[in-house]
mmCIF file with all atom_site columns, C-alpha atoms in Angstrom:
data_model
loop_
_atom_site.group_PDB
_atom_site.id
_atom_site.type_symbol
_atom_site.label_atom_id
_atom_site.label_alt_id
_atom_site.label_comp_id
_atom_site.label_asym_id
_atom_site.label_entity_id
_atom_site.label_seq_id
_atom_site.pdbx_PDB_ins_code
_atom_site.Cartn_x
_atom_site.Cartn_y
_atom_site.Cartn_z
_atom_site.occupancy
_atom_site.B_iso_or_equiv
_atom_site.pdbx_formal_charge
_atom_site.auth_seq_id
_atom_site.auth_comp_id
_atom_site.auth_asym_id
_atom_site.auth_atom_id
_atom_site.pdbx_PDB_model_num
ATOM 1   C CA . SER A 1 1   ? -63.382 -5.824  47.802 1.00 0.00 ? 1   SER A CA 1
ATOM 2   C CA . ALA A 1 2   ? -63.748 -9.738  49.044 1.00 0.00 ? 2   ALA A CA 1
ATOM 3   C CA . VAL A 1 3   ? -61.687 -12.377 46.459 1.00 0.00 ? 3   VAL A CA 1
ATOM 4   C CA . ILE A 1 4   ? -63.873 -15.017 46.183 1.00 0.00 ? 4   ILE A CA 1
ATOM 5   C CA . SER A 1 5   ? -62.354 -18.093 44.686 1.00 0.00 ? 5   SER A CA 1
ATOM 6   C CA . GLN A 1 6   ? -64.491 -21.353 43.935 1.00 0.00 ? 6   GLN A CA 1
ATOM 7   C CA . LYS A 1 7   ? -63.545 -24.649 42.372 1.00 0.00 ? 7   LYS A CA 1
ATOM 8   C CA . PRO A 1 8   ? -64.456 -26.454 40.111 1.00 0.00 ? 8   PRO A CA 1
ATOM 9   C CA . SER A 1 9   ? -64.461 -23.582 37.943 1.00 0.00 ? 9   SER A CA 1
ATOM 10  C CA . ARG A 1 10  ? -66.563 -25.531 35.499 1.00 0.00 ? 10  ARG A CA 1
ATOM 11  C CA . ASP A 1 11  ? -67.411 -29.549 35.446 1.00 0.00 ? 11  ASP A CA 1
ATOM 12  C CA . ILE A 1 12  ? -69.230 -31.895 33.762 1.00 0.00 ? 12  ILE A CA 1
ATOM 13  C CA . CYS A 1 13  ? -70.674 -34.261 35.858 1.00 0.00 ? 13  CYS A CA 1
ATOM 14  C CA . GLN A 1 14  ? -72.476 -37.668 35.160 1.00 0.00 ? 14  GLN A CA 1
ATOM 15  C CA . ARG A 1 15  ? -76.793 -37.978 35.792 1.00 0.00 ? 15  ARG A CA 1
ATOM 16  C CA . GLY A 1 16  ? -77.212 -39.341 39.456 1.00 0.00 ? 16  GLY A CA 1
ATOM 17  C CA . THR A 1 17  ? -73.472 -38.042 40.383 1.00 0.00 ? 17  THR A CA 1
ATOM 18  C CA . SER A 1 18  ? -73.498 -35.634 43.543 1.00 0.00 ? 18  SER A CA 1
ATOM 19  C CA . LEU A 1 19  ? -70.638 -32.907 43.250 1.00 0.00 ? 19  LEU A CA 1
ATOM 20  C CA . THR A 1 20  ? -69.370 -30.683 46.334 1.00 0.00 ? 20  THR A CA 1
ATOM 21  C CA . ILE A 1 21  ? -68.875 -27.227 45.401 1.00 0.00 ? 21  ILE A CA 1
ATOM 22  C CA . GLN A 1 22  ? -65.381 -24.311 47.317 1.00 0.00 ? 22  GLN A CA 1
ATOM 23  C CA . CYS A 1 23  ? -66.393 -21.290 48.648 1.00 0.00 ? 23  CYS A CA 1
ATOM 24  C CA . GLN A 1 24  ? -62.813 -19.209 49.120 1.00 0.00 ? 24  GLN A CA 1
ATOM 25  C CA . VAL A 1 25  ? -62.891 -15.239 50.552 1.00 0.00 ? 25  VAL A CA 1
ATOM 26  C CA . ASP A 1 26  ? -59.133 -13.840 50.905 1.00 0.00 ? 26  ASP A CA 1
ATOM 27  C CA . SER A 1 27  ? -61.116 -12.675 54.435 1.00 0.00 ? 27  SER A CA 1
ATOM 28  C CA . GLN A 1 28  ? -63.169 -13.052 56.774 1.00 0.00 ? 28  GLN A CA 1
ATOM 29  C CA . VAL A 1 29  ? -66.989 -12.234 55.800 1.00 0.00 ? 29  VAL A CA 1
ATOM 30  C CA . THR A 1 30  ? -70.447 -11.975 58.026 1.00 0.00 ? 30  THR A CA 1
ATOM 31  C CA . MET A 1 31  ? -71.879 -13.466 54.726 1.00 0.00 ? 31  MET A CA 1
ATOM 32  C CA . MET A 1 32  ? -72.001 -15.703 52.904 1.00 0.00 ? 32  MET A CA 1
ATOM 33  C CA . PHE A 1 33  ? -74.498 -17.463 49.443 1.00 0.00 ? 33  PHE A CA 1
ATOM 34  C CA . TRP A 1 34  ? -74.715 -18.908 47.664 1.00 0.00 ? 34  TRP A CA 1
ATOM 35  C CA . TYR A 1 35  ? -77.300 -18.649 43.845 1.00 0.00 ? 35  TYR A CA 1
ATOM 36  C CA . ARG A 1 36  ? -78.171 -20.262 41.108 1.00 0.00 ? 36  ARG A CA 1
ATOM 37  C CA . GLN A 1 37  ? -78.169 -19.017 36.832 1.00 0.00 ? 37  GLN A CA 1
ATOM 38  C CA . GLN A 1 38  ? -79.551 -21.450 34.407 1.00 0.00 ? 38  GLN A CA 1
ATOM 39  C CA . PRO A 1 39  ? -78.517 -21.300 31.143 1.00 0.00 ? 39  PRO A CA 1
ATOM 40  C CA . GLY A 1 40  ? -79.997 -17.486 29.279 1.00 0.00 ? 40  GLY A CA 1
ATOM 41  C CA . GLN A 1 41  ? -80.936 -16.920 33.394 1.00 0.00 ? 41  GLN A CA 1
ATOM 42  C CA . SER A 1 42  ? -81.779 -14.132 35.908 1.00 0.00 ? 42  SER A CA 1
ATOM 43  C CA . LEU A 1 43  ? -79.519 -15.436 39.360 1.00 0.00 ? 43  LEU A CA 1
ATOM 44  C CA . THR A 1 44  ? -81.979 -16.846 42.193 1.00 0.00 ? 44  THR A CA 1
ATOM 45  C CA . LEU A 1 45  ? -80.656 -17.586 45.737 1.00 0.00 ? 45  LEU A CA 1
ATOM 46  C CA . ILE A 1 46  ? -80.514 -20.809 47.211 1.00 0.00 ? 46  ILE A CA 1
ATOM 47  C CA . ALA A 1 47  ? -79.586 -20.644 50.754 1.00 0.00 ? 47  ALA A CA 1
ATOM 48  C CA . THR A 1 48  ? -78.148 -18.793 53.274 1.00 0.00 ? 48  THR A CA 1
ATOM 49  C CA . ALA A 1 49  ? -74.767 -20.522 54.136 1.00 0.00 ? 49  ALA A CA 1
ATOM 50  C CA . ASN A 1 50  ? -74.806 -19.912 58.031 1.00 0.00 ? 50  ASN A CA 1
ATOM 51  C CA . GLN A 1 51  ? -71.474 -20.487 59.711 1.00 0.00 ? 51  GLN A CA 1
ATOM 52  C CA . GLY A 1 52  ? -71.256 -22.654 62.360 1.00 0.00 ? 52  GLY A CA 1
ATOM 53  C CA . SER A 1 53  ? -75.185 -24.196 62.538 1.00 0.00 ? 53  SER A CA 1
ATOM 54  C CA . GLU A 1 54  ? -76.741 -25.096 59.353 1.00 0.00 ? 54  GLU A CA 1
ATOM 55  C CA . ALA A 1 55  ? -78.006 -22.951 56.166 1.00 0.00 ? 55  ALA A CA 1
ATOM 56  C CA . THR A 1 56  ? -80.935 -21.336 55.348 1.00 0.00 ? 56  THR A CA 1
ATOM 57  C CA . TYR A 1 57  ? -82.870 -22.966 52.383 1.00 0.00 ? 57  TYR A CA 1
ATOM 58  C CA . GLU A 1 58  ? -85.686 -20.642 49.926 1.00 0.00 ? 58  GLU A CA 1
ATOM 59  C CA . SER A 1 59  ? -88.454 -21.739 48.543 1.00 0.00 ? 59  SER A CA 1
ATOM 60  C CA . GLY A 1 60  ? -87.910 -24.585 46.148 1.00 0.00 ? 60  GLY A CA 1
ATOM 61  C CA . PHE A 1 61  ? -84.011 -25.549 47.813 1.00 0.00 ? 61  PHE A CA 1
ATOM 62  C CA . VAL A 1 62  ? -83.863 -28.658 50.336 1.00 0.00 ? 62  VAL A CA 1
ATOM 63  C CA . ILE A 1 63  ? -81.500 -29.455 51.972 1.00 0.00 ? 63  ILE A CA 1
ATOM 64  C CA . ASP A 1 64  ? -81.558 -32.923 50.703 1.00 0.00 ? 64  ASP A CA 1
ATOM 65  C CA . LYS A 1 65  ? -80.325 -31.343 47.232 1.00 0.00 ? 65  LYS A CA 1
ATOM 66  C CA . PHE A 1 66  ? -77.970 -28.540 48.324 1.00 0.00 ? 66  PHE A CA 1
ATOM 67  C CA . PRO A 1 67  ? -76.219 -29.604 51.034 1.00 0.00 ? 67  PRO A CA 1
ATOM 68  C CA . ILE A 1 68  ? -74.469 -26.678 52.320 1.00 0.00 ? 68  ILE A CA 1
ATOM 69  C CA . SER A 1 69  ? -71.405 -26.050 54.961 1.00 0.00 ? 69  SER A CA 1
ATOM 70  C CA . ARG A 1 70  ? -69.541 -22.687 56.585 1.00 0.00 ? 70  ARG A CA 1
ATOM 71  C CA . PRO A 1 71  ? -66.895 -24.399 58.475 1.00 0.00 ? 71  PRO A CA 1
ATOM 72  C CA . ASN A 1 72  ? -65.508 -20.650 59.395 1.00 0.00 ? 72  ASN A CA 1
ATOM 73  C CA . LEU A 1 73  ? -65.947 -16.650 58.090 1.00 0.00 ? 73  LEU A CA 1
ATOM 74  C CA . THR A 1 74  ? -63.667 -17.952 54.644 1.00 0.00 ? 74  THR A CA 1
ATOM 75  C CA . PHE A 1 75  ? -64.798 -20.426 53.274 1.00 0.00 ? 75  PHE A CA 1
ATOM 76  C CA . SER A 1 76  ? -68.435 -23.262 52.704 1.00 0.00 ? 76  SER A CA 1
ATOM 77  C CA . THR A 1 77  ? -69.619 -25.669 49.893 1.00 0.00 ? 77  THR A CA 1
ATOM 78  C CA . LEU A 1 78  ? -72.175 -26.392 48.188 1.00 0.00 ? 78  LEU A CA 1
ATOM 79  C CA . THR A 1 79  ? -73.549 -29.368 46.994 1.00 0.00 ? 79  THR A CA 1
ATOM 80  C CA . VAL A 1 80  ? -75.350 -30.719 44.237 1.00 0.00 ? 80  VAL A CA 1
ATOM 81  C CA . SER A 1 81  ? -77.254 -34.011 45.056 1.00 0.00 ? 81  SER A CA 1
ATOM 82  C CA . ASN A 1 82  ? -78.407 -36.536 42.723 1.00 0.00 ? 82  ASN A CA 1
ATOM 83  C CA . MET A 1 83  ? -77.646 -34.629 39.678 1.00 0.00 ? 83  MET A CA 1
ATOM 84  C CA . SER A 1 84  ? -79.835 -34.180 36.605 1.00 0.00 ? 84  SER A CA 1
ATOM 85  C CA . PRO A 1 85  ? -79.212 -32.532 33.898 1.00 0.00 ? 85  PRO A CA 1
ATOM 86  C CA . GLU A 1 86  ? -81.852 -29.999 35.170 1.00 0.00 ? 86  GLU A CA 1
ATOM 87  C CA . ASP A 1 87  ? -78.767 -29.426 37.846 1.00 0.00 ? 87  ASP A CA 1
ATOM 88  C CA . SER A 1 88  ? -77.251 -27.982 34.230 1.00 0.00 ? 88  SER A CA 1
ATOM 89  C CA . SER A 1 89  ? -76.241 -24.013 35.239 1.00 0.00 ? 89  SER A CA 1
ATOM 90  C CA . ILE A 1 90  ? -73.641 -21.655 36.381 1.00 0.00 ? 90  ILE A CA 1
ATOM 91  C CA . TYR A 1 91  ? -73.220 -21.526 40.624 1.00 0.00 ? 91  TYR A CA 1
ATOM 92  C CA . LEU A 1 92  ? -72.135 -17.963 42.299 1.00 0.00 ? 92  LEU A CA 1
ATOM 93  C CA . CYS A 1 93  ? -70.616 -17.790 45.771 1.00 0.00 ? 93  CYS A CA 1
ATOM 94  C CA . SER A 1 94  ? -71.525 -14.168 47.292 1.00 0.00 ? 94  SER A CA 1
ATOM 95  C CA . VAL A 1 95  ? -70.270 -12.995 50.328 1.00 0.00 ? 95  VAL A CA 1
ATOM 96  C CA . GLY A 1 96  ? -70.835 -9.431  52.201 1.00 0.00 ? 96  GLY A CA 1
ATOM 97  C CA . TYR A 1 97  ? -70.270 -7.255  55.355 1.00 0.00 ? 97  TYR A CA 1
ATOM 98  C CA . ASP A 1 98  ? -71.945 -6.694  58.436 1.00 0.00 ? 98  ASP A CA 1
ATOM 99  C CA . SER A 1 99  ? -70.175 -3.690  57.511 1.00 0.00 ? 99  SER A CA 1
ATOM 100 C CA . GLY A 1 100 ? -73.197 -2.617  55.543 1.00 0.00 ? 100 GLY A CA 1
ATOM 101 C CA . ASN A 1 101 ? -70.549 -2.624  51.697 1.00 0.00 ? 101 ASN A CA 1
ATOM 102 C CA . THR A 1 102 ? -72.454 -4.577  49.355 1.00 0.00 ? 102 THR A CA 1
ATOM 103 C CA . ILE A 1 103 ? -72.440 -8.625  47.936 1.00 0.00 ? 103 ILE A CA 1
ATOM 104 C CA . TYR A 1 104 ? -69.753 -9.410  45.801 1.00 0.00 ? 104 TYR A CA 1
ATOM 105 C CA . PHE A 1 105 ? -69.829 -12.517 43.615 1.00 0.00 ? 105 PHE A CA 1
ATOM 106 C CA . GLY A 1 106 ? -67.312 -15.906 42.923 1.00 0.00 ? 106 GLY A CA 1
ATOM 107 C CA . GLU A 1 107 ? -66.639 -16.843 39.511 1.00 0.00 ? 107 GLU A CA 1
ATOM 108 C CA . GLY A 1 108 ? -69.743 -19.395 39.585 1.00 0.00 ? 108 GLY A CA 1
ATOM 109 C CA . SER A 1 109 ? -68.647 -22.352 39.181 1.00 0.00 ? 109 SER A CA 1
ATOM 110 C CA . TRP A 1 110 ? -70.071 -23.224 35.705 1.00 0.00 ? 110 TRP A CA 1
ATOM 111 C CA . LEU A 1 111 ? -71.521 -27.375 35.261 1.00 0.00 ? 111 LEU A CA 1
ATOM 112 C CA . THR A 1 112 ? -72.671 -29.337 32.925 1.00 0.00 ? 112 THR A CA 1
ATOM 113 C CA . VAL A 1 113 ? -74.715 -32.679 33.531 1.00 0.00 ? 113 VAL A CA 1
ATOM 114 C CA . VAL A 1 114 ? -74.435 -35.405 31.061 1.00 0.00 ? 114 VAL A CA 1
ATOM 115 C CA . GLY B 2 1   ? -93.216 -13.977 41.449 1.00 0.00 ? 1   GLY B CA 1
ATOM 116 C CA . GLU B 2 2   ? -90.036 -11.714 41.069 1.00 0.00 ? 2   GLU B CA 1
ATOM 117 C CA . SER B 2 3   ? -90.628 -8.380  43.271 1.00 0.00 ? 3   SER B CA 1
ATOM 118 C CA . VAL B 2 4   ? -87.512 -7.036  40.778 1.00 0.00 ? 4   VAL B CA 1
ATOM 119 C CA . GLY B 2 5   ? -87.408 -6.386  36.741 1.00 0.00 ? 5   GLY B CA 1
ATOM 120 C CA . LEU B 2 6   ? -86.727 -4.205  34.054 1.00 0.00 ? 6   LEU B CA 1
ATOM 121 C CA . HIS B 2 7   ? -88.304 -2.943  30.932 1.00 0.00 ? 7   HIS B CA 1
ATOM 122 C CA . LEU B 2 8   ? -86.093 -4.054  27.625 1.00 0.00 ? 8   LEU B CA 1
ATOM 123 C CA . PRO B 2 9   ? -84.052 -7.404  27.845 1.00 0.00 ? 9   PRO B CA 1
ATOM 124 C CA . THR B 2 10  ? -81.765 -6.270  25.334 1.00 0.00 ? 10  THR B CA 1
ATOM 125 C CA . LEU B 2 11  ? -80.315 -2.604  24.911 1.00 0.00 ? 11  LEU B CA 1
ATOM 126 C CA . SER B 2 12  ? -77.879 -1.955  21.638 1.00 0.00 ? 12  SER B CA 1
ATOM 127 C CA . VAL B 2 13  ? -75.962 2.083   21.758 1.00 0.00 ? 13  VAL B CA 1
ATOM 128 C CA . GLN B 2 14  ? -73.953 3.872   19.281 1.00 0.00 ? 14  GLN B CA 1
ATOM 129 C CA . GLU B 2 15  ? -70.397 2.950   21.008 1.00 0.00 ? 15  GLU B CA 1
ATOM 130 C CA . GLY B 2 16  ? -69.784 7.490   22.691 1.00 0.00 ? 16  GLY B CA 1
ATOM 131 C CA . ASP B 2 17  ? -73.090 7.237   23.578 1.00 0.00 ? 17  ASP B CA 1
ATOM 132 C CA . ASN B 2 18  ? -75.040 7.776   26.857 1.00 0.00 ? 18  ASN B CA 1
ATOM 133 C CA . SER B 2 19  ? -76.464 3.865   27.747 1.00 0.00 ? 19  SER B CA 1
ATOM 134 C CA . ILE B 2 20  ? -79.517 3.817   30.121 1.00 0.00 ? 20  ILE B CA 1
ATOM 135 C CA . ILE B 2 21  ? -80.442 0.798   31.995 1.00 0.00 ? 21  ILE B CA 1
ATOM 136 C CA . ASN B 2 22  ? -84.495 0.269   33.327 1.00 0.00 ? 22  ASN B CA 1
ATOM 137 C CA . CYS B 2 23  ? -84.820 -1.420  36.230 1.00 0.00 ? 23  CYS B CA 1
ATOM 138 C CA . ALA B 2 24  ? -89.054 -1.904  38.180 1.00 0.00 ? 24  ALA B CA 1
ATOM 139 C CA . TYR B 2 25  ? -89.713 -2.943  41.527 1.00 0.00 ? 25  TYR B CA 1
ATOM 140 C CA . SER B 2 26  ? -92.608 -4.060  43.638 1.00 0.00 ? 26  SER B CA 1
ATOM 141 C CA . ASN B 2 27  ? -91.733 -3.906  46.963 1.00 0.00 ? 27  ASN B CA 1
ATOM 142 C CA . SER B 2 28  ? -91.813 -0.450  48.681 1.00 0.00 ? 28  SER B CA 1
ATOM 143 C CA . ALA B 2 29  ? -90.158 -1.043  51.790 1.00 0.00 ? 29  ALA B CA 1
ATOM 144 C CA . SER B 2 30  ? -86.909 -2.883  50.328 1.00 0.00 ? 30  SER B CA 1
ATOM 145 C CA . ASP B 2 31  ? -83.843 0.115   50.815 1.00 0.00 ? 31  ASP B CA 1
ATOM 146 C CA . TYR B 2 32  ? -81.010 -1.384  49.167 1.00 0.00 ? 32  TYR B CA 1
ATOM 147 C CA . PHE B 2 33  ? -80.529 -1.842  45.545 1.00 0.00 ? 33  PHE B CA 1
ATOM 148 C CA . ILE B 2 34  ? -77.282 -2.892  43.584 1.00 0.00 ? 34  ILE B CA 1
ATOM 149 C CA . TRP B 2 35  ? -76.363 -2.855  40.053 1.00 0.00 ? 35  TRP B CA 1
ATOM 150 C CA . TYR B 2 36  ? -74.203 -5.855  37.927 1.00 0.00 ? 36  TYR B CA 1
ATOM 151 C CA . LYS B 2 37  ? -72.272 -6.236  35.071 1.00 0.00 ? 37  LYS B CA 1
ATOM 152 C CA . GLN B 2 38  ? -72.091 -9.700  33.942 1.00 0.00 ? 38  GLN B CA 1
ATOM 153 C CA . GLU B 2 39  ? -69.896 -10.622 30.999 1.00 0.00 ? 39  GLU B CA 1
ATOM 154 C CA . SER B 2 40  ? -69.605 -13.994 29.139 1.00 0.00 ? 40  SER B CA 1
ATOM 155 C CA . GLY B 2 41  ? -68.515 -16.418 31.160 1.00 0.00 ? 41  GLY B CA 1
ATOM 156 C CA . LYS B 2 42  ? -67.679 -14.913 34.471 1.00 0.00 ? 42  LYS B CA 1
ATOM 157 C CA . GLY B 2 43  ? -69.632 -14.017 37.602 1.00 0.00 ? 43  GLY B CA 1
ATOM 158 C CA . PRO B 2 44  ? -71.774 -10.020 38.236 1.00 0.00 ? 44  PRO B CA 1
ATOM 159 C CA . GLN B 2 45  ? -69.693 -7.653  38.814 1.00 0.00 ? 45  GLN B CA 1
ATOM 160 C CA . PHE B 2 46  ? -70.352 -5.013  41.289 1.00 0.00 ? 46  PHE B CA 1
ATOM 161 C CA . ILE B 2 47  ? -70.946 -2.209  39.417 1.00 0.00 ? 47  ILE B CA 1
ATOM 162 C CA . ILE B 2 48  ? -72.805 0.698   41.881 1.00 0.00 ? 48  ILE B CA 1
ATOM 163 C CA . ASP B 2 49  ? -75.277 0.452   44.874 1.00 0.00 ? 49  ASP B CA 1
ATOM 164 C CA . ILE B 2 50  ? -77.970 2.775   46.027 1.00 0.00 ? 50  ILE B CA 1
ATOM 165 C CA . ARG B 2 51  ? -79.742 2.943   49.794 1.00 0.00 ? 51  ARG B CA 1
ATOM 166 C CA . SER B 2 52  ? -83.339 4.330   49.486 1.00 0.00 ? 52  SER B CA 1
ATOM 167 C CA . ASN B 2 53  ? -82.783 7.149   51.863 1.00 0.00 ? 53  ASN B CA 1
ATOM 168 C CA . MET B 2 54  ? -80.728 8.672   48.091 1.00 0.00 ? 54  MET B CA 1
ATOM 169 C CA . ASP B 2 55  ? -82.382 9.577   44.761 1.00 0.00 ? 55  ASP B CA 1
ATOM 170 C CA . LYS B 2 56  ? -79.225 9.721   42.617 1.00 0.00 ? 56  LYS B CA 1
ATOM 171 C CA . ARG B 2 57  ? -75.615 8.270   43.096 1.00 0.00 ? 57  ARG B CA 1
ATOM 172 C CA . GLN B 2 58  ? -72.762 8.651   40.791 1.00 0.00 ? 58  GLN B CA 1
ATOM 173 C CA . GLY B 2 59  ? -69.650 6.447   40.266 1.00 0.00 ? 59  GLY B CA 1
ATOM 174 C CA . GLN B 2 60  ? -66.970 7.101   37.864 1.00 0.00 ? 60  GLN B CA 1
ATOM 175 C CA . ARG B 2 61  ? -68.872 7.070   34.129 1.00 0.00 ? 61  ARG B CA 1
ATOM 176 C CA . VAL B 2 62  ? -72.261 5.312   35.541 1.00 0.00 ? 62  VAL B CA 1
ATOM 177 C CA . THR B 2 63  ? -75.640 6.501   38.028 1.00 0.00 ? 63  THR B CA 1
ATOM 178 C CA . VAL B 2 64  ? -78.255 4.880   39.138 1.00 0.00 ? 64  VAL B CA 1
ATOM 179 C CA . LEU B 2 65  ? -80.951 6.828   39.577 1.00 0.00 ? 65  LEU B CA 1
ATOM 180 C CA . LEU B 2 66  ? -84.001 5.992   42.679 1.00 0.00 ? 66  LEU B CA 1
ATOM 181 C CA . ASN B 2 67  ? -87.349 6.911   41.770 1.00 0.00 ? 67  ASN B CA 1
ATOM 182 C CA . LYS B 2 68  ? -89.366 5.322   45.442 1.00 0.00 ? 68  LYS B CA 1
ATOM 183 C CA . THR B 2 69  ? -92.826 7.061   44.318 1.00 0.00 ? 69  THR B CA 1
ATOM 184 C CA . VAL B 2 70  ? -93.113 5.325   40.835 1.00 0.00 ? 70  VAL B CA 1
ATOM 185 C CA . LYS B 2 71  ? -90.520 2.170   42.471 1.00 0.00 ? 71  LYS B CA 1
ATOM 186 C CA . HIS B 2 72  ? -88.328 2.918   39.140 1.00 0.00 ? 72  HIS B CA 1
ATOM 187 C CA . LEU B 2 73  ? -84.429 2.633   39.636 1.00 0.00 ? 73  LEU B CA 1
ATOM 188 C CA . SER B 2 74  ? -82.007 3.189   36.714 1.00 0.00 ? 74  SER B CA 1
ATOM 189 C CA . LEU B 2 75  ? -78.094 3.655   36.075 1.00 0.00 ? 75  LEU B CA 1
ATOM 190 C CA . GLN B 2 76  ? -76.657 4.952   32.866 1.00 0.00 ? 76  GLN B CA 1
ATOM 191 C CA . ILE B 2 77  ? -73.054 5.090   30.979 1.00 0.00 ? 77  ILE B CA 1
ATOM 192 C CA . ALA B 2 78  ? -71.269 7.993   29.899 1.00 0.00 ? 78  ALA B CA 1
ATOM 193 C CA . ALA B 2 79  ? -70.220 7.685   26.799 1.00 0.00 ? 79  ALA B CA 1
ATOM 194 C CA . THR B 2 80  ? -71.200 3.685   26.146 1.00 0.00 ? 80  THR B CA 1
ATOM 195 C CA . GLN B 2 81  ? -67.371 1.889   25.448 1.00 0.00 ? 81  GLN B CA 1
ATOM 196 C CA . PRO B 2 82  ? -66.868 -1.687  23.621 1.00 0.00 ? 82  PRO B CA 1
ATOM 197 C CA . GLY B 2 83  ? -66.232 -3.036  27.064 1.00 0.00 ? 83  GLY B CA 1
ATOM 198 C CA . ASP B 2 84  ? -69.646 -2.519  28.721 1.00 0.00 ? 84  ASP B CA 1
ATOM 199 C CA . SER B 2 85  ? -71.080 -4.886  26.272 1.00 0.00 ? 85  SER B CA 1
ATOM 200 C CA . ALA B 2 86  ? -72.589 -7.001  28.753 1.00 0.00 ? 86  ALA B CA 1
ATOM 201 C CA . VAL B 2 87  ? -75.922 -8.242  30.779 1.00 0.00 ? 87  VAL B CA 1
ATOM 202 C CA . TYR B 2 88  ? -76.500 -5.668  33.219 1.00 0.00 ? 88  TYR B CA 1
ATOM 203 C CA . PHE B 2 89  ? -78.605 -6.856  36.224 1.00 0.00 ? 89  PHE B CA 1
ATOM 204 C CA . CYS B 2 90  ? -80.349 -4.718  39.000 1.00 0.00 ? 90  CYS B CA 1
ATOM 205 C CA . ALA B 2 91  ? -80.867 -6.955  41.947 1.00 0.00 ? 91  ALA B CA 1
ATOM 206 C CA . GLU B 2 92  ? -82.773 -4.903  45.435 1.00 0.00 ? 92  GLU B CA 1
ATOM 207 C CA . ASN B 2 93  ? -82.287 -6.825  49.654 1.00 0.00 ? 93  ASN B CA 1
ATOM 208 C CA . LYS B 2 94  ? -84.937 -8.433  50.592 1.00 0.00 ? 94  LYS B CA 1
ATOM 209 C CA . GLY B 2 95  ? -83.421 -8.249  54.285 1.00 0.00 ? 95  GLY B CA 1
ATOM 210 C CA . ASP B 2 96  ? -81.442 -9.997  55.493 1.00 0.00 ? 96  ASP B CA 1
ATOM 211 C CA . TYR B 2 97  ? -78.966 -9.302  51.681 1.00 0.00 ? 97  TYR B CA 1
ATOM 212 C CA . LYS B 2 98  ? -80.409 -11.204 50.652 1.00 0.00 ? 98  LYS B CA 1
ATOM 213 C CA . LEU B 2 99  ? -81.233 -10.686 46.353 1.00 0.00 ? 99  LEU B CA 1
ATOM 214 C CA . SER B 2 100 ? -84.323 -10.473 44.010 1.00 0.00 ? 100 SER B CA 1
ATOM 215 C CA . PHE B 2 101 ? -82.883 -10.019 40.984 1.00 0.00 ? 101 PHE B CA 1
ATOM 216 C CA . GLY B 2 102 ? -84.624 -9.114  37.617 1.00 0.00 ? 102 GLY B CA 1
ATOM 217 C CA . ALA B 2 103 ? -83.767 -10.911 34.527 1.00 0.00 ? 103 ALA B CA 1
ATOM 218 C CA . GLY B 2 104 ? -81.132 -8.620  32.881 1.00 0.00 ? 104 GLY B CA 1
ATOM 219 C CA . THR B 2 105 ? -80.799 -6.378  30.202 1.00 0.00 ? 105 THR B CA 1
ATOM 220 C CA . THR B 2 106 ? -78.305 -7.586  27.275 1.00 0.00 ? 106 THR B CA 1
ATOM 221 C CA . VAL B 2 107 ? -75.829 -4.308  26.203 1.00 0.00 ? 107 VAL B CA 1
ATOM 222 C CA . THR B 2 108 ? -74.361 -4.315  22.917 1.00 0.00 ? 108 THR B CA 1
ATOM 223 C CA . VAL B 2 109 ? -72.008 -1.427  21.634 1.00 0.00 ? 109 VAL B CA 1
ATOM 224 C CA . ARG B 2 110 ? -72.013 -1.333  17.971 1.00 0.00 ? 110 ARG B CA 1
ATOM 225 C CA . ALA B 2 111 ? -68.565 0.375   17.492 1.00 0.00 ? 111 ALA B CA 1
#
């Protein structure tokens, strides 16, 4: 399995500000994704982070609000822009390999917007 | 709406007993399913997966059963231990390994 490190692990943010979350993997991976888990809820896919090109967003998520970068096969960032209390969630990075192995998750970045 | 769902939101089980967690899915074309365990304050941890060309797969103390006829998935945990207390999610591959998650079942193990 992959070792996935996310930073920050937790943060308290002021409304109207933006925060960038980093995801670092210990090996090259084919697939990287970002998920959101609102308090007490299940996980929802935000977008697929594509290496060297623009991310692919799911319905309900837009690039202006959640810009994503993926400069190489081991690193990605997710920015949560112009935050409001409704953005208080766990943001999770997940990765997969093209060999058909499964999808692994990081420990998440727990954001509280006040 | 969600294509994957769990039948019960909570499950209380006596330590040492077997646990069964159920999941229904709606997309008959889904080819890959995963079970995750999420402990409080942590990210989802992979438990076991199964592809649609299989009916059953076993791991260490866990078994996943797939019934494609009724689009039903279950996770069986043998000899449930206190460390098994967590929220369990089933996830379905929507395509390109993009996962759709069920609502989750909270398992509580009674000593």
